[in-house]
């Protein structure tokens, strides 16, 4: 009878460890410092590595909509640009060559404009891929050419 109890306890322990391993790895990856995430092997998957970033940084993040966690690359404002004071406008993504507007990922919802610099998050999208230069501007989206350019991403031609 004792071997059966030991086997059951061992089987339960192995099952719990097996099921919790992906959750533990996701939690560890989400808790990694920003510099450690950018220095990892994931850099090979970075869709922004061929872009010149001014005021933006590429980050690998996790999002868990409906309890399913996924990793994704995005562009966010650098700390120094985000720390500046902004008043009287909104942030928006703009392609100056065509006058097209992009969207930010605000948590897990696409938003044309955001109010705070921490909400500026561009994902790898058709908008970024189809424009040689994308700018994050601050001001009135109805008058994009008068808005202040706070950051930009330019596709490098190799």
PDB file of C-alpha atoms in Angstrom:
ATOM      1  CA  UNK A   1       0.000   0.000   0.000  1.00  0.00           C
ATOM      2  CA  UNK A   2       2.862   2.408   0.736  1.00  0.00           C
ATOM      3  CA  UNK A   3       4.364   2.185  -2.794  1.00  0.00           C
ATOM      4  CA  UNK A   4       0.975   3.071  -4.281  1.00  0.00           C
ATOM      5  CA  UNK A   5       0.723   6.184  -2.046  1.00  0.00           C
ATOM      6  CA  UNK A   6       4.267   7.207  -2.949  1.00  0.00           C
ATOM      7  CA  UNK A   7       3.514   6.739  -6.662  1.00  0.00           C
ATOM      8  CA  UNK A   8       0.325   8.831  -6.394  1.00  0.00           C
ATOM      9  CA  UNK A   9       2.126  11.626  -4.541  1.00  0.00           C
ATOM     10  CA  UNK A  10       4.965  11.553  -7.044  1.00  0.00           C
ATOM     11  CA  UNK A  11       2.550  11.578 -10.004  1.00  0.00           C
ATOM     12  CA  UNK A  12       0.640  14.537  -8.534  1.00  0.00           C
ATOM     13  CA  UNK A  13       3.877  16.443  -7.940  1.00  0.00           C
ATOM     14  CA  UNK A  14       5.087  15.821 -11.495  1.00  0.00           C
ATOM     15  CA  UNK A  15       1.702  16.848 -12.939  1.00  0.00           C
ATOM     16  CA  UNK A  16       1.654  20.119 -10.970  1.00  0.00           C
ATOM     17  CA  UNK A  17       5.253  20.908 -11.967  1.00  0.00           C
ATOM     18  CA  UNK A  18       4.530  20.160 -15.627  1.00  0.00           C
ATOM     19  CA  UNK A  19       1.391  22.296 -15.702  1.00  0.00           C
ATOM     20  CA  UNK A  20       2.932  25.229 -13.845  1.00  0.00           C
ATOM     21  CA  UNK A  21       6.167  25.400 -15.867  1.00  0.00           C
ATOM     22  CA  UNK A  22       4.738  27.512 -18.744  1.00  0.00           C
ATOM     23  CA  UNK A  23       3.134  29.895 -16.252  1.00  0.00           C
ATOM     24  CA  UNK A  24       6.357  30.221 -14.316  1.00  0.00           C
ATOM     25  CA  UNK A  25       8.336  30.903 -17.489  1.00  0.00           C
ATOM     26  CA  UNK A  26       5.826  33.536 -18.656  1.00  0.00           C
ATOM     27  CA  UNK A  27       5.881  35.240 -15.267  1.00  0.00           C
ATOM     28  CA  UNK A  28       9.685  35.210 -15.215  1.00  0.00           C
ATOM     29  CA  UNK A  29       9.882  36.627 -18.745  1.00  0.00           C
ATOM     30  CA  UNK A  30       7.365  39.350 -17.902  1.00  0.00           C
ATOM     31  CA  UNK A  31       9.379  40.282 -14.818  1.00  0.00           C
ATOM     32  CA  UNK A  32      12.699  40.506 -16.696  1.00  0.00           C
ATOM     33  CA  UNK A  33      14.251  43.957 -16.753  1.00  0.00           C
ATOM     34  CA  UNK A  34      13.909  45.837 -20.052  1.00  0.00           C
ATOM     35  CA  UNK A  35      17.626  45.618 -20.848  1.00  0.00           C
ATOM     36  CA  UNK A  36      17.709  41.863 -20.280  1.00  0.00           C
ATOM     37  CA  UNK A  37      14.788  41.285 -22.641  1.00  0.00           C
ATOM     38  CA  UNK A  38      16.408  43.310 -25.411  1.00  0.00           C
ATOM     39  CA  UNK A  39      19.729  41.489 -25.012  1.00  0.00           C
ATOM     40  CA  UNK A  40      18.188  38.035 -25.290  1.00  0.00           C
ATOM     41  CA  UNK A  41      17.992  35.711 -28.251  1.00  0.00           C
ATOM     42  CA  UNK A  42      14.577  37.202 -29.033  1.00  0.00           C
ATOM     43  CA  UNK A  43      16.423  40.069 -30.757  1.00  0.00           C
ATOM     44  CA  UNK A  44      16.639  37.844 -33.821  1.00  0.00           C
ATOM     45  CA  UNK A  45      12.824  37.991 -34.022  1.00  0.00           C
ATOM     46  CA  UNK A  46      12.697  41.767 -33.518  1.00  0.00           C
ATOM     47  CA  UNK A  47      10.804  43.116 -36.558  1.00  0.00           C
ATOM     48  CA  UNK A  48      12.139  46.607 -35.831  1.00  0.00           C
ATOM     49  CA  UNK A  49      15.857  45.749 -35.938  1.00  0.00           C
ATOM     50  CA  UNK A  50      16.126  47.135 -39.477  1.00  0.00           C
ATOM     51  CA  UNK A  51      14.698  50.507 -38.483  1.00  0.00           C
ATOM     52  CA  UNK A  52      16.369  53.664 -37.293  1.00  0.00           C
ATOM     53  CA  UNK A  53      14.570  54.644 -34.104  1.00  0.00           C
ATOM     54  CA  UNK A  54      14.622  58.203 -32.800  1.00  0.00           C
ATOM     55  CA  UNK A  55      12.840  58.635 -29.462  1.00  0.00           C
ATOM     56  CA  UNK A  56      11.477  55.080 -29.695  1.00  0.00           C
ATOM     57  CA  UNK A  57      12.687  51.756 -28.358  1.00  0.00           C
ATOM     58  CA  UNK A  58      11.756  48.194 -29.305  1.00  0.00           C
ATOM     59  CA  UNK A  59      10.375  46.103 -26.464  1.00  0.00           C
ATOM     60  CA  UNK A  60       9.280  42.494 -26.193  1.00  0.00           C
ATOM     61  CA  UNK A  61       6.179  42.285 -24.013  1.00  0.00           C
ATOM     62  CA  UNK A  62       3.473  39.890 -22.947  1.00  0.00           C
ATOM     63  CA  UNK A  63      -0.263  40.403 -23.163  1.00  0.00           C
ATOM     64  CA  UNK A  64      -2.860  38.008 -21.760  1.00  0.00           C
ATOM     65  CA  UNK A  65      -6.250  38.663 -23.391  1.00  0.00           C
ATOM     66  CA  UNK A  66      -8.880  36.171 -22.233  1.00  0.00           C
ATOM     67  CA  UNK A  67      -6.263  34.387 -20.126  1.00  0.00           C
ATOM     68  CA  UNK A  68      -4.071  33.399 -23.111  1.00  0.00           C
ATOM     69  CA  UNK A  69      -0.649  34.982 -22.904  1.00  0.00           C
ATOM     70  CA  UNK A  70       1.174  35.954 -26.086  1.00  0.00           C
ATOM     71  CA  UNK A  71       4.499  37.666 -26.610  1.00  0.00           C
ATOM     72  CA  UNK A  72       4.841  40.510 -29.073  1.00  0.00           C
ATOM     73  CA  UNK A  73       7.257  43.222 -30.182  1.00  0.00           C
ATOM     74  CA  UNK A  74       6.279  46.862 -30.003  1.00  0.00           C
ATOM     75  CA  UNK A  75       7.744  50.348 -30.161  1.00  0.00           C
ATOM     76  CA  UNK A  76       7.380  52.630 -27.150  1.00  0.00           C
ATOM     77  CA  UNK A  77       8.720  56.069 -26.318  1.00  0.00           C
ATOM     78  CA  UNK A  78      12.149  56.137 -24.690  1.00  0.00           C
ATOM     79  CA  UNK A  79      12.274  57.190 -21.053  1.00  0.00           C
ATOM     80  CA  UNK A  80      13.651  60.658 -21.792  1.00  0.00           C
ATOM     81  CA  UNK A  81      10.967  61.426 -24.401  1.00  0.00           C
ATOM     82  CA  UNK A  82       8.170  60.025 -22.198  1.00  0.00           C
ATOM     83  CA  UNK A  83       9.367  62.095 -19.224  1.00  0.00           C
ATOM     84  CA  UNK A  84       8.798  65.414 -21.004  1.00  0.00           C
ATOM     85  CA  UNK A  85       5.728  67.478 -20.181  1.00  0.00           C
ATOM     86  CA  UNK A  86       2.910  67.322 -22.726  1.00  0.00           C
ATOM     87  CA  UNK A  87      -0.245  69.453 -22.487  1.00  0.00           C
ATOM     88  CA  UNK A  88      -3.051  70.423 -24.818  1.00  0.00           C
ATOM     89  CA  UNK A  89      -2.987  67.624 -27.367  1.00  0.00           C
ATOM     90  CA  UNK A  90      -2.979  63.928 -28.120  1.00  0.00           C
ATOM     91  CA  UNK A  91      -0.382  61.448 -29.334  1.00  0.00           C
ATOM     92  CA  UNK A  92      -0.952  59.900 -32.756  1.00  0.00           C
ATOM     93  CA  UNK A  93       0.992  57.854 -35.315  1.00  0.00           C
ATOM     94  CA  UNK A  94       1.447  59.572 -38.655  1.00  0.00           C
ATOM     95  CA  UNK A  95       3.154  58.807 -41.963  1.00  0.00           C
ATOM     96  CA  UNK A  96       4.254  62.204 -43.353  1.00  0.00           C
ATOM     97  CA  UNK A  97       4.848  60.967 -46.913  1.00  0.00           C
ATOM     98  CA  UNK A  98       1.230  59.885 -47.411  1.00  0.00           C
ATOM     99  CA  UNK A  99      -0.701  61.603 -44.614  1.00  0.00           C
ATOM    100  CA  UNK A 100      -1.909  58.232 -43.292  1.00  0.00           C
ATOM    101  CA  UNK A 101      -2.665  57.604 -39.629  1.00  0.00           C
ATOM    102  CA  UNK A 102      -1.740  54.517 -37.651  1.00  0.00           C
ATOM    103  CA  UNK A 103      -2.972  53.000 -34.418  1.00  0.00           C
ATOM    104  CA  UNK A 104      -1.478  52.445 -30.992  1.00  0.00           C
ATOM    105  CA  UNK A 105      -2.052  49.314 -28.953  1.00  0.00           C
ATOM    106  CA  UNK A 106      -3.642  50.599 -25.726  1.00  0.00           C
ATOM    107  CA  UNK A 107      -3.570  47.483 -23.510  1.00  0.00           C
ATOM    108  CA  UNK A 108      -5.218  45.140 -26.056  1.00  0.00           C
ATOM    109  CA  UNK A 109      -7.336  47.703 -27.927  1.00  0.00           C
ATOM    110  CA  UNK A 110      -6.288  49.619 -31.041  1.00  0.00           C
ATOM    111  CA  UNK A 111      -6.591  53.389 -30.508  1.00  0.00           C
ATOM    112  CA  UNK A 112      -5.994  56.150 -33.055  1.00  0.00           C
ATOM    113  CA  UNK A 113      -4.923  58.620 -30.345  1.00  0.00           C
ATOM    114  CA  UNK A 114      -3.769  58.325 -26.736  1.00  0.00           C
ATOM    115  CA  UNK A 115      -3.474  60.932 -23.999  1.00  0.00           C
ATOM    116  CA  UNK A 116      -0.364  59.841 -22.093  1.00  0.00           C
ATOM    117  CA  UNK A 117       3.180  59.038 -23.271  1.00  0.00           C
ATOM    118  CA  UNK A 118       3.083  55.660 -21.473  1.00  0.00           C
ATOM    119  CA  UNK A 119       0.223  54.629 -23.778  1.00  0.00           C
ATOM    120  CA  UNK A 120       2.266  55.115 -26.950  1.00  0.00           C
ATOM    121  CA  UNK A 121       2.822  51.587 -28.233  1.00  0.00           C
ATOM    122  CA  UNK A 122       3.170  50.788 -31.932  1.00  0.00           C
ATOM    123  CA  UNK A 123       3.053  47.160 -32.951  1.00  0.00           C
ATOM    124  CA  UNK A 124       4.536  45.559 -36.049  1.00  0.00           C
ATOM    125  CA  UNK A 125       1.738  46.231 -38.475  1.00  0.00           C
ATOM    126  CA  UNK A 126       0.988  46.860 -42.130  1.00  0.00           C
ATOM    127  CA  UNK A 127       1.049  50.586 -41.326  1.00  0.00           C
ATOM    128  CA  UNK A 128       4.679  50.507 -40.199  1.00  0.00           C
ATOM    129  CA  UNK A 129       5.753  48.119 -42.960  1.00  0.00           C
ATOM    130  CA  UNK A 130       4.125  50.096 -45.766  1.00  0.00           C
ATOM    131  CA  UNK A 131       5.630  53.500 -44.894  1.00  0.00           C
ATOM    132  CA  UNK A 132       9.323  54.369 -45.044  1.00  0.00           C
ATOM    133  CA  UNK A 133       8.942  56.771 -42.103  1.00  0.00           C
ATOM    134  CA  UNK A 134       6.411  56.743 -39.277  1.00  0.00           C
ATOM    135  CA  UNK A 135       6.274  59.523 -36.704  1.00  0.00           C
ATOM    136  CA  UNK A 136       4.704  59.815 -33.298  1.00  0.00           C
ATOM    137  CA  UNK A 137       3.291  63.320 -33.117  1.00  0.00           C
ATOM    138  CA  UNK A 138       1.720  65.310 -30.328  1.00  0.00           C
ATOM    139  CA  UNK A 139      -0.934  67.932 -30.925  1.00  0.00           C
ATOM    140  CA  UNK A 140      -4.223  68.147 -32.776  1.00  0.00           C
ATOM    141  CA  UNK A 141      -4.782  65.087 -35.018  1.00  0.00           C
ATOM    142  CA  UNK A 142      -7.073  67.205 -37.184  1.00  0.00           C
ATOM    143  CA  UNK A 143      -4.014  69.335 -38.098  1.00  0.00           C
ATOM    144  CA  UNK A 144      -1.247  66.710 -38.226  1.00  0.00           C
ATOM    145  CA  UNK A 145       1.295  68.829 -40.106  1.00  0.00           C
ATOM    146  CA  UNK A 146       1.241  71.420 -37.278  1.00  0.00           C
ATOM    147  CA  UNK A 147       1.681  68.792 -34.540  1.00  0.00           C
ATOM    148  CA  UNK A 148       5.063  68.331 -32.859  1.00  0.00           C
ATOM    149  CA  UNK A 149       7.133  65.293 -33.906  1.00  0.00           C
ATOM    150  CA  UNK A 150       8.217  63.565 -30.683  1.00  0.00           C
ATOM    151  CA  UNK A 151       9.627  60.318 -32.123  1.00  0.00           C
ATOM    152  CA  UNK A 152      10.144  58.523 -35.421  1.00  0.00           C
ATOM    153  CA  UNK A 153      10.909  55.148 -36.968  1.00  0.00           C
ATOM    154  CA  UNK A 154      12.569  55.031 -40.381  1.00  0.00           C
ATOM    155  CA  UNK A 155      12.972  51.853 -42.382  1.00  0.00           C
ATOM    156  CA  UNK A 156      16.584  51.352 -43.422  1.00  0.00           C
ATOM    157  CA  UNK A 157      17.121  50.281 -47.011  1.00  0.00           C
ATOM    158  CA  UNK A 158      19.766  47.575 -47.013  1.00  0.00           C
TER     159      UNK A 158
END
